[in-house]
Coordinates of N, CA, C and O in Angstrom, one line a residue:
N1 N 100.4 73.0 35.7 CA 100.8 73.2 37.0 C 100.9 71.9 37.8 O 100.2 70.9 37.4
G2 N 101.7 71.8 38.8 CA 101.8 70.6 39.6 C 103.2 70.0 39.4 O 104.1 70.6 38.8
H3 N 103.3 68.8 39.8 CA 104.6 68.0 39.7 C 104.3 66.6 39.4 O 103.5 65.9 39.9
A4 N 105.1 66.1 38.4 CA 105.0 64.7 38.0 C 106.3 64.0 38.2 O 107.4 64.6 38.1
I5 N 106.2 62.7 38.6 CA 107.3 61.8 38.8 C 107.1 60.6 38.0 O 106.0 60.0 38.1
E6 N 108.1 60.2 37.2 CA 108.0 58.9 36.4 C 109.0 57.9 37.0 O 110.2 58.2 37.2
Y7 N 108.5 56.8 37.4 CA 109.3 55.7 37.9 C 109.4 54.6 36.8 O 108.5 54.1 36.3
R8 N 110.7 54.4 36.3 CA 110.9 53.5 35.2 C 111.1 52.1 35.9 O 112.0 51.8 36.6
I9 N 110.1 51.2 35.7 CA 110.1 49.9 36.2 C 110.9 49.0 35.3 O 110.5 48.8 34.1
N10 N 111.9 48.4 35.8 CA 112.8 47.6 34.9 C 112.8 46.1 35.4 O 112.7 45.9 36.6
A11 N 113.0 45.2 34.5 CA 113.2 43.8 34.8 C 114.7 43.6 35.0 O 115.4 43.2 34.2
E12 N 115.1 44.0 36.3 CA 116.5 43.8 36.6 C 116.6 43.7 38.2 O 115.6 44.1 38.9
D13 N 117.6 43.1 38.6 CA 117.8 42.8 40.0 C 118.7 43.9 40.7 O 119.9 43.8 40.6
P14 N 118.1 44.8 41.4 CA 118.9 45.8 42.1 C 119.8 45.3 43.2 O 120.7 45.9 43.7
Y15 N 119.4 44.1 43.7 CA 120.2 43.4 44.8 C 121.4 42.7 44.2 O 122.2 42.2 45.0
N16 N 121.5 42.6 42.9 CA 122.6 41.8 42.2 C 123.1 42.6 41.0 O 123.0 42.1 39.9
L17 N 123.7 43.8 41.3 CA 124.3 44.6 40.3 C 123.4 44.9 39.1 O 123.8 45.1 38.0
F18 N 122.1 45.0 39.3 CA 121.1 45.4 38.3 C 121.1 44.4 37.1 O 120.9 44.9 36.0
L19 N 121.4 43.1 37.3 CA 121.4 42.2 36.2 C 120.0 42.1 35.6 O 119.0 42.0 36.3
P20 N 119.9 42.1 34.3 CA 118.6 42.0 33.6 C 118.0 40.6 33.9 O 118.7 39.6 34.2
Q21 N 116.7 40.6 33.9 CA 115.9 39.4 34.3 C 115.0 39.1 33.1 O 114.5 39.9 32.4
C22 N 114.7 37.8 33.0 CA 113.7 37.3 32.0 C 112.9 36.2 32.7 O 113.3 35.7 33.7
G23 N 111.7 35.9 32.2 CA 110.9 34.9 32.7 C 109.4 35.2 32.5 O 109.1 36.1 31.7
I24 N 108.6 34.5 33.2 CA 107.1 34.6 33.0 C 106.5 35.4 34.1 O 106.9 35.2 35.3
I25 N 105.7 36.4 33.8 CA 105.0 37.2 34.8 C 103.9 36.3 35.3 O 103.0 35.9 34.6
N26 N 104.0 36.0 36.6 CA 103.0 35.2 37.3 C 101.8 36.0 37.7 O 100.6 35.6 37.4
Q27 N 102.0 37.1 38.4 CA 100.9 37.9 38.8 C 101.3 39.4 38.6 O 102.5 39.8 38.6
L28 N 100.3 40.2 38.3 CA 100.5 41.6 38.0 C 99.4 42.4 38.7 O 98.2 42.1 38.4
V29 N 99.7 43.3 39.6 CA 98.8 44.1 40.3 C 99.2 45.6 39.9 O 100.3 46.0 40.3
I30 N 98.3 46.3 39.2 CA 98.6 47.6 38.8 C 97.9 48.6 39.6 O 96.7 48.5 39.9
P31 N 98.6 49.6 40.2 CA 97.9 50.6 41.0 C 97.0 51.5 40.2 O 97.2 51.7 39.0
G32 N 96.0 52.0 40.8 CA 95.1 52.9 40.1 C 94.7 54.1 40.9 O 95.2 54.3 42.0
G33 N 93.8 54.8 40.4 CA 93.3 56.0 41.1 C 93.6 57.2 40.3 O 94.4 57.2 39.3
P34 N 93.0 58.3 40.7 CA 93.3 59.6 40.1 C 94.8 60.0 40.2 O 95.4 59.7 41.2
K35 N 95.3 60.5 39.2 CA 96.7 61.0 39.2 C 97.8 59.9 39.2 O 98.9 60.2 39.4
I36 N 97.4 58.7 39.0 CA 98.3 57.5 38.9 C 98.1 56.8 37.6 O 97.0 56.5 37.2
R37 N 99.2 56.6 36.9 CA 99.1 55.9 35.6 C 100.2 54.9 35.5 O 101.4 55.2 35.9
F38 N 99.9 53.7 34.9 CA 101.0 52.7 34.7 C 100.9 52.3 33.3 O 100.0 51.7 32.8
D39 N 102.0 52.6 32.5 CA 102.1 52.2 31.1 C 102.9 51.0 31.0 O 104.1 51.0 31.5
T40 N 102.4 49.9 30.4 CA 103.1 48.7 30.3 C 102.5 47.8 29.2 O 101.4 48.0 28.8
C41 N 103.3 46.8 28.8 CA 102.7 45.7 27.9 C 102.5 44.4 28.7 O 102.2 43.4 28.1
L42 N 102.8 44.4 30.0 CA 102.8 43.2 30.8 C 101.3 42.7 31.0 O 100.4 43.5 31.1
Y43 N 101.2 41.4 31.2 CA 100.0 40.8 31.6 C 100.4 39.4 32.2 O 101.5 39.0 32.0
P44 N 99.5 38.8 33.0 CA 99.9 37.5 33.6 C 100.2 36.5 32.5 O 99.5 36.5 31.5
N45 N 101.2 35.7 32.7 CA 101.7 34.7 31.8 C 102.5 35.3 30.6 O 103.0 34.6 29.7
Y46 N 102.7 36.6 30.6 CA 103.6 37.3 29.6 C 105.0 36.8 29.8 O 105.5 36.7 30.9
V47 N 105.7 36.5 28.7 CA 107.1 36.0 28.8 C 108.0 37.2 28.5 O 108.0 37.8 27.4
V48 N 108.8 37.6 29.5 CA 109.8 38.7 29.3 C 111.0 38.0 28.7 O 111.6 37.1 29.3
P49 N 111.3 38.4 27.4 CA 112.4 37.6 26.7 C 113.7 38.1 27.2 O 113.9 39.1 27.9
N50 N 114.7 37.3 26.9 CA 116.1 37.6 27.3 C 116.8 38.6 26.4 O 117.9 39.1 26.7
K51 N 116.2 38.9 25.3 CA 116.8 39.9 24.4 C 115.8 41.1 24.3 O 114.9 41.1 23.5
F52 N 116.0 42.0 25.3 CA 115.0 43.1 25.4 C 115.7 44.2 26.1 O 116.7 44.1 26.8
D53 N 115.1 45.4 26.0 CA 115.4 46.5 26.9 C 114.7 46.2 28.2 O 113.6 45.7 28.2
S54 N 115.4 46.4 29.3 CA 114.8 46.0 30.6 C 113.6 46.8 31.1 O 113.0 46.4 32.0
L55 N 113.3 47.9 30.4 CA 112.1 48.7 30.8 C 110.8 47.8 30.5 O 110.6 47.4 29.4
I56 N 110.1 47.6 31.6 CA 108.8 46.9 31.4 C 107.6 47.7 31.8 O 106.5 47.2 31.6
G57 N 107.8 48.9 32.3 CA 106.7 49.7 32.6 C 107.1 51.1 33.1 O 108.2 51.3 33.5
K58 N 106.2 52.0 33.0 CA 106.4 53.4 33.6 C 105.3 53.7 34.5 O 104.1 53.8 34.1
L59 N 105.6 54.0 35.8 CA 104.6 54.4 36.7 C 104.7 55.9 36.8 O 105.8 56.5 37.1
I60 N 103.6 56.6 36.5 CA 103.6 58.1 36.4 C 102.7 58.6 37.4 O 101.5 58.2 37.5
I61 N 103.2 59.5 38.3 CA 102.4 60.1 39.4 C 102.4 61.6 39.2 O 103.4 62.2 38.9
W62 N 101.2 62.2 39.4 CA 101.1 63.6 39.4 C 100.5 64.1 40.7 O 99.5 63.5 41.2
G63 N 101.0 65.2 41.2 CA 100.5 65.8 42.4 C 100.6 67.3 42.3 O 101.3 67.8 41.4
R64 N 99.9 68.0 43.1 CA 99.8 69.5 43.0 C 101.2 70.1 43.3 O 101.5 71.2 42.9
N65 N 102.1 69.3 44.0 CA 103.4 69.8 44.3 C 104.3 68.5 44.5 O 103.8 67.4 44.5
R66 N 105.6 68.7 44.6 CA 106.5 67.6 44.7 C 106.1 66.7 46.0 O 106.1 65.5 45.9
H67 N 105.9 67.4 47.1 CA 105.5 66.6 48.3 C 104.3 65.7 48.1 O 104.4 64.6 48.5
R68 N 103.3 66.2 47.5 CA 102.1 65.4 47.2 C 102.4 64.3 46.2 O 101.9 63.2 46.4
A69 N 103.2 64.6 45.2 CA 103.5 63.5 44.2 C 104.3 62.4 44.9 O 104.0 61.2 44.6
I70 N 105.2 62.7 45.8 CA 105.9 61.7 46.5 C 105.0 60.9 47.4 O 105.1 59.7 47.5
H71 N 104.1 61.6 48.1 CA 103.1 60.9 49.0 C 102.3 59.9 48.2 O 102.1 58.7 48.6
L72 N 101.8 60.3 47.0 CA 101.0 59.4 46.2 C 101.9 58.3 45.6 O 101.4 57.1 45.5
S73 N 103.2 58.6 45.4 CA 104.1 57.6 44.9 C 104.3 56.4 45.9 O 104.3 55.3 45.5
K74 N 104.4 56.7 47.2 CA 104.6 55.7 48.2 C 103.4 54.7 48.1 O 103.7 53.5 48.2
H75 N 102.2 55.2 48.0 CA 101.1 54.3 47.9 C 101.0 53.5 46.6 O 100.8 52.3 46.6
A76 N 101.3 54.1 45.5 CA 101.3 53.5 44.2 C 102.4 52.4 44.1 O 102.1 51.3 43.6
L77 N 103.6 52.7 44.6 CA 104.7 51.7 44.6 C 104.3 50.5 45.5 O 104.7 49.4 45.2
K78 N 103.6 50.8 46.6 CA 103.2 49.7 47.5 C 102.2 48.8 46.8 O 102.2 47.6 47.0
E79 N 101.3 49.4 46.0 CA 100.3 48.6 45.3 C 100.8 47.8 44.2 O 100.4 46.7 43.8
L80 N 101.8 48.4 43.5 CA 102.4 47.7 42.3 C 103.1 46.4 42.6 O 104.0 46.4 43.5
A81 N 102.6 45.4 42.0 CA 103.2 44.0 42.3 C 103.4 43.3 41.0 O 102.5 43.1 40.2
I82 N 104.6 42.8 40.8 CA 105.0 42.0 39.6 C 105.7 40.8 40.2 O 106.8 41.0 40.8
S83 N 105.2 39.6 40.0 CA 105.9 38.4 40.4 C 106.2 37.5 39.3 O 105.6 37.6 38.2
G84 N 107.3 36.8 39.4 CA 107.8 35.9 38.4 C 109.1 36.3 37.9 O 109.9 35.5 37.5
I85 N 109.4 37.6 38.0 CA 110.8 38.1 37.7 C 111.1 39.1 38.8 O 110.3 39.6 39.5
K86 N 112.4 39.4 38.9 CA 112.9 40.5 39.8 C 112.7 41.8 39.1 O 112.9 41.9 37.9
T87 N 112.3 42.8 39.8 CA 112.2 44.2 39.3 C 112.9 45.2 40.2 O 113.4 44.8 41.3
N88 N 112.9 46.4 39.8 CA 113.5 47.4 40.6 C 112.5 48.2 41.4 O 112.8 49.3 41.9
I89 N 111.3 47.6 41.7 CA 110.3 48.3 42.5 C 110.8 48.7 43.9 O 110.6 49.8 44.4
D90 N 111.5 47.7 44.5 CA 112.1 48.0 45.9 C 113.0 49.1 45.8 O 113.1 49.9 46.8
L91 N 113.8 49.2 44.8 CA 114.8 50.3 44.6 C 114.0 51.7 44.7 O 114.5 52.6 45.4
H92 N 112.9 51.8 44.0 CA 112.2 53.0 44.0 C 111.6 53.3 45.4 O 111.6 54.4 45.8
K93 N 111.2 52.3 46.0 CA 110.6 52.4 47.4 C 111.7 53.0 48.3 O 111.4 53.8 49.2
V94 N 112.9 52.5 48.2 CA 114.0 53.0 49.0 C 114.4 54.4 48.6 O 114.6 55.3 49.5
I95 N 114.5 54.7 47.4 CA 114.9 56.0 46.9 C 113.9 57.1 47.4 O 114.4 58.2 47.9
I96 N 112.6 56.9 47.3 CA 111.7 57.9 47.7 C 111.7 58.2 49.2 O 111.2 59.3 49.6
K97 N 112.3 57.4 50.0 CA 112.4 57.6 51.4 C 113.5 58.5 51.8 O 113.6 59.0 52.9
T98 N 114.5 58.7 50.9 CA 115.7 59.5 51.2 C 115.4 61.0 51.2 O 114.6 61.5 50.4
Q99 N 116.1 61.7 52.1 CA 115.9 63.2 52.1 C 116.4 63.8 50.9 O 115.8 64.8 50.4
E100 N 117.4 63.3 50.2 CA 118.0 63.8 49.0 C 116.9 63.8 47.9 O 116.8 64.8 47.2
F101 N 116.2 62.7 47.8 CA 115.1 62.6 46.8 C 114.0 63.6 47.1 O 113.5 64.3 46.2
K102 N 113.6 63.7 48.4 CA 112.5 64.6 48.8 C 112.9 66.0 48.4 O 112.0 66.8 48.0
K103 N 114.1 66.4 48.6 CA 114.6 67.7 48.3 C 114.8 68.0 46.9 O 115.0 69.1 46.4
G104 N 114.9 66.9 46.1 CA 115.2 67.1 44.6 C 116.7 67.2 44.4 O 117.1 67.7 43.3
N105 N 117.5 66.8 45.3 CA 118.9 66.9 45.2 C 119.4 65.6 44.5 O 120.0 64.7 45.0
L106 N 119.2 65.6 43.2 CA 119.5 64.4 42.3 C 120.6 64.7 41.3 O 120.8 65.9 40.9
S107 N 121.4 63.7 41.1 CA 122.5 63.8 40.1 C 122.9 62.4 39.6 O 122.3 61.5 40.1
T108 N 123.8 62.4 38.7 CA 124.2 61.1 38.1 C 124.9 60.2 39.2 O 124.9 59.0 39.0
D109 N 125.4 60.7 40.2 CA 126.1 59.9 41.3 C 125.1 59.7 42.5 O 125.6 59.3 43.5
F110 N 123.8 59.9 42.3 CA 122.8 59.8 43.4 C 122.9 58.5 44.1 O 122.9 58.4 45.3
L111 N 122.8 57.4 43.4 CA 122.8 56.1 44.0 C 124.0 55.8 44.8 O 124.0 55.2 45.9
N112 N 125.2 56.2 44.4 CA 126.4 56.1 45.1 C 126.4 57.0 46.4 O 126.8 56.6 47.4
R113 N 126.0 58.2 46.2 CA 125.9 59.2 47.3 C 125.1 58.7 48.4 O 125.4 59.0 49.6
I114 N 123.9 58.1 48.1 CA 123.0 57.7 49.2 C 123.3 56.3 49.7 O 122.6 55.7 50.5
N115 N 124.4 55.7 49.1 CA 124.8 54.3 49.5 C 123.6 53.3 49.3 O 123.2 52.7 50.3
I116 N 123.1 53.2 48.1 CA 121.9 52.5 47.8 C 122.0 51.0 48.2 O 121.0 50.5 48.7
S117 N 123.1 50.4 48.1 CA 123.2 49.0 48.4 C 123.0 48.8 49.9 O 122.3 47.8 50.3
K118 N 123.5 49.7 50.8 CA 123.2 49.6 52.2 C 121.8 49.8 52.5 O 121.2 49.1 53.3
N119 N 121.2 50.8 51.8 CA 119.7 51.1 52.1 C 118.9 49.9 51.6 O 117.9 49.6 52.2
L120 N 119.2 49.3 50.5 CA 118.5 48.1 50.0 C 118.5 46.9 50.9 O 117.5 46.3 51.2
K121 N 119.7 46.7 51.5 CA 119.9 45.6 52.4 C 119.0 45.9 53.7 O 118.4 44.9 54.2
H122 N 119.0 47.1 54.1 CA 118.2 47.5 55.3 C 116.7 47.2 55.0 O 116.0 46.7 55.8
F123 N 116.3 47.7 53.8 CA 114.9 47.5 53.4 C 114.5 46.0 53.3 O 113.4 45.6 53.8
E124 N 115.4 45.2 52.8 CA 115.2 43.7 52.7 C 115.0 43.1 54.1 O 114.1 42.3 54.4
R125 N 115.9 43.6 55.1 CA 115.8 43.1 56.5 C 114.5 43.5 57.1 O 113.9 42.7 57.8
M126 N 114.0 44.7 56.8 CA 112.8 45.2 57.4 C 111.6 44.4 56.9 O 110.6 44.1 57.6
K127 N 111.6 44.1 55.6 CA 110.5 43.3 55.0 C 110.5 41.9 55.7 O 109.4 41.4 56.0
L128 N 111.7 41.3 55.9 CA 111.7 40.0 56.5 C 111.2 40.1 58.0 O 110.5 39.2 58.4
A129 N 111.6 41.1 58.6 CA 111.2 41.3 60.0 C 109.6 41.5 60.1 O 109.0 40.9 61.0
A130 N 109.1 42.2 59.1 CA 107.6 42.3 59.1 C 106.9 41.0 58.8 O 105.9 40.7 59.5
I131 N 107.5 40.2 58.0 CA 106.9 38.8 57.7 C 107.0 38.0 59.0 O 106.1 37.3 59.3
M132 N 108.1 38.1 59.7 CA 108.2 37.3 60.9 C 107.2 37.8 62.0 O 106.7 36.9 62.7
Q133 N 106.9 39.0 62.0 CA 105.9 39.6 62.9 C 104.5 39.0 62.6 O 103.7 38.7 63.5
I134 N 104.3 38.8 61.3 CA 103.0 38.2 60.9 C 102.9 36.8 61.4 O 101.9 36.3 61.9
F135 N 104.0 36.0 61.2 CA 104.0 34.7 61.7 C 103.7 34.7 63.2 O 102.9 33.9 63.7
K136 N 104.3 35.6 64.0 CA 104.2 35.7 65.4 C 102.7 36.1 65.7 O 102.1 35.5 66.6
L137 N 102.2 37.1 65.1 CA 100.9 37.6 65.3 C 99.8 36.5 65.1 O 98.9 36.4 65.9
F138 N 99.9 35.7 64.1 CA 98.9 34.7 63.8 C 99.3 33.3 64.3 O 98.7 32.3 63.9
N139 N 100.3 33.3 65.2 CA 100.8 32.0 65.8 C 101.0 30.9 64.7 O 100.7 29.8 64.9
I140 N 101.7 31.3 63.6 CA 102.1 30.4 62.6 C 103.4 29.8 63.0 O 104.4 30.5 63.2
P141 N 103.4 28.4 63.1 CA 104.7 27.8 63.6 C 105.8 28.0 62.5 O 105.5 27.9 61.3
F142 N 107.0 28.3 62.9 CA 108.1 28.6 62.0 C 109.4 28.0 62.6 O 109.7 28.3 63.7
Q143 N 110.1 27.2 61.8 CA 111.4 26.8 62.2 C 112.4 27.4 61.2 O 112.1 27.5 60.1
S144 N 113.5 27.7 61.8 CA 114.5 28.3 60.9 C 114.8 27.5 59.7 O 115.0 26.3 59.8
G145 N 114.7 28.1 58.5 CA 114.9 27.5 57.3 C 113.8 26.7 56.7 O 113.8 26.2 55.6
Q146 N 112.7 26.6 57.5 CA 111.5 25.9 57.0 C 111.0 26.3 55.7 O 110.8 25.5 54.8
I147 N 110.8 27.6 55.5 CA 110.3 28.1 54.2 C 111.4 28.1 53.1 O 111.1 27.9 52.0
L148 N 112.6 28.3 53.6 CA 113.7 28.5 52.7 C 114.2 27.2 52.0 O 114.9 27.2 51.1
K149 N 113.8 26.0 52.6 CA 114.3 24.8 52.1 C 113.5 24.4 50.8 O 112.3 24.5 50.8
S150 N 114.2 24.0 49.8 CA 113.6 23.5 48.6 C 114.2 22.2 48.2 O 115.2 21.8 48.8
K151 N 113.5 21.4 47.4 CA 114.0 20.1 47.1 C 115.3 20.2 46.3 O 115.3 20.8 45.2
G152 N 116.4 19.6 46.8 CA 117.6 19.5 46.0 C 118.6 20.7 46.2 O 119.7 20.5 46.4
F153 N 118.1 21.9 46.0 CA 118.9 23.1 46.1 C 118.1 24.3 46.6 O 116.9 24.3 46.6
S154 N 118.9 25.3 47.0 CA 118.2 26.5 47.4 C 118.7 27.7 46.6 O 119.9 27.9 46.3
N155 N 117.7 28.5 46.2 CA 118.0 29.7 45.4 C 117.5 30.9 46.3 O 116.3 31.0 46.6
R156 N 118.4 31.7 46.8 CA 118.1 32.7 47.8 C 117.0 33.7 47.3 O 116.1 34.0 48.0
W157 N 117.0 34.0 46.0 CA 116.0 35.0 45.5 C 114.7 34.3 45.4 O 113.6 34.9 45.7
K158 N 114.6 33.1 45.0 CA 113.3 32.4 44.9 C 112.8 32.2 46.3 O 111.6 32.4 46.6
D159 N 113.7 31.8 47.2 CA 113.2 31.7 48.6 C 112.7 33.0 49.2 O 111.7 33.0 49.9
F160 N 113.4 34.1 48.9 CA 112.9 35.4 49.4 C 111.6 35.7 48.8 O 110.7 36.2 49.5
A161 N 111.4 35.4 47.5 CA 110.1 35.7 46.9 C 109.0 34.8 47.6 O 107.9 35.3 47.7
K162 N 109.3 33.6 48.0 CA 108.3 32.8 48.6 C 107.9 33.4 50.0 O 106.7 33.5 50.3
I163 N 108.9 33.9 50.7 CA 108.6 34.6 52.0 C 107.8 35.8 51.7 O 106.8 36.1 52.4
E164 N 108.2 36.6 50.7 CA 107.5 37.8 50.4 C 106.0 37.6 50.0 O 105.2 38.4 50.4
Q165 N 105.7 36.5 49.4 CA 104.3 36.2 49.0 C 103.5 35.9 50.2 O 102.3 36.2 50.3
I166 N 104.1 35.4 51.3 CA 103.4 35.2 52.5 C 102.9 36.5 53.1 O 101.8 36.6 53.6
G167 N 103.8 37.5 53.0 CA 103.5 38.8 53.6 C 102.7 39.6 52.7 O 102.0 40.5 53.0

């Protein structure tokens, strides 16, 4: 009895056509608690090779019904943190907020139907706005581009990860 949801966590960039990612896992925070399970081979300093299936973990949530499983999922996805490579964790966070997902109205054209790229962009803007609020709340001086500047060149995704770590 009950309802289970499995989130397939992949080493891929949903903001960039789901390109596969490789690299070193810097930090790993695994959610825990009753009815939450994360199956993975990852650990800090693990090297995700470039010749691999992009699946790096499965987050499995069980609830007494779909509504409860989704509720627990929101917390587990918020707790799950993998740094060093890009993953599709944000994608799952966006998907579970949609009415179509909540209703179970899923199909092979689901991502196109809900306009996932627009929703991901909105999610990214909201995260950045939250980080800026933290700067404001704690009176942290910030100049446009201050965090985003790196020596020699700028990589948008690395820069975003730096900002994300602050939040």
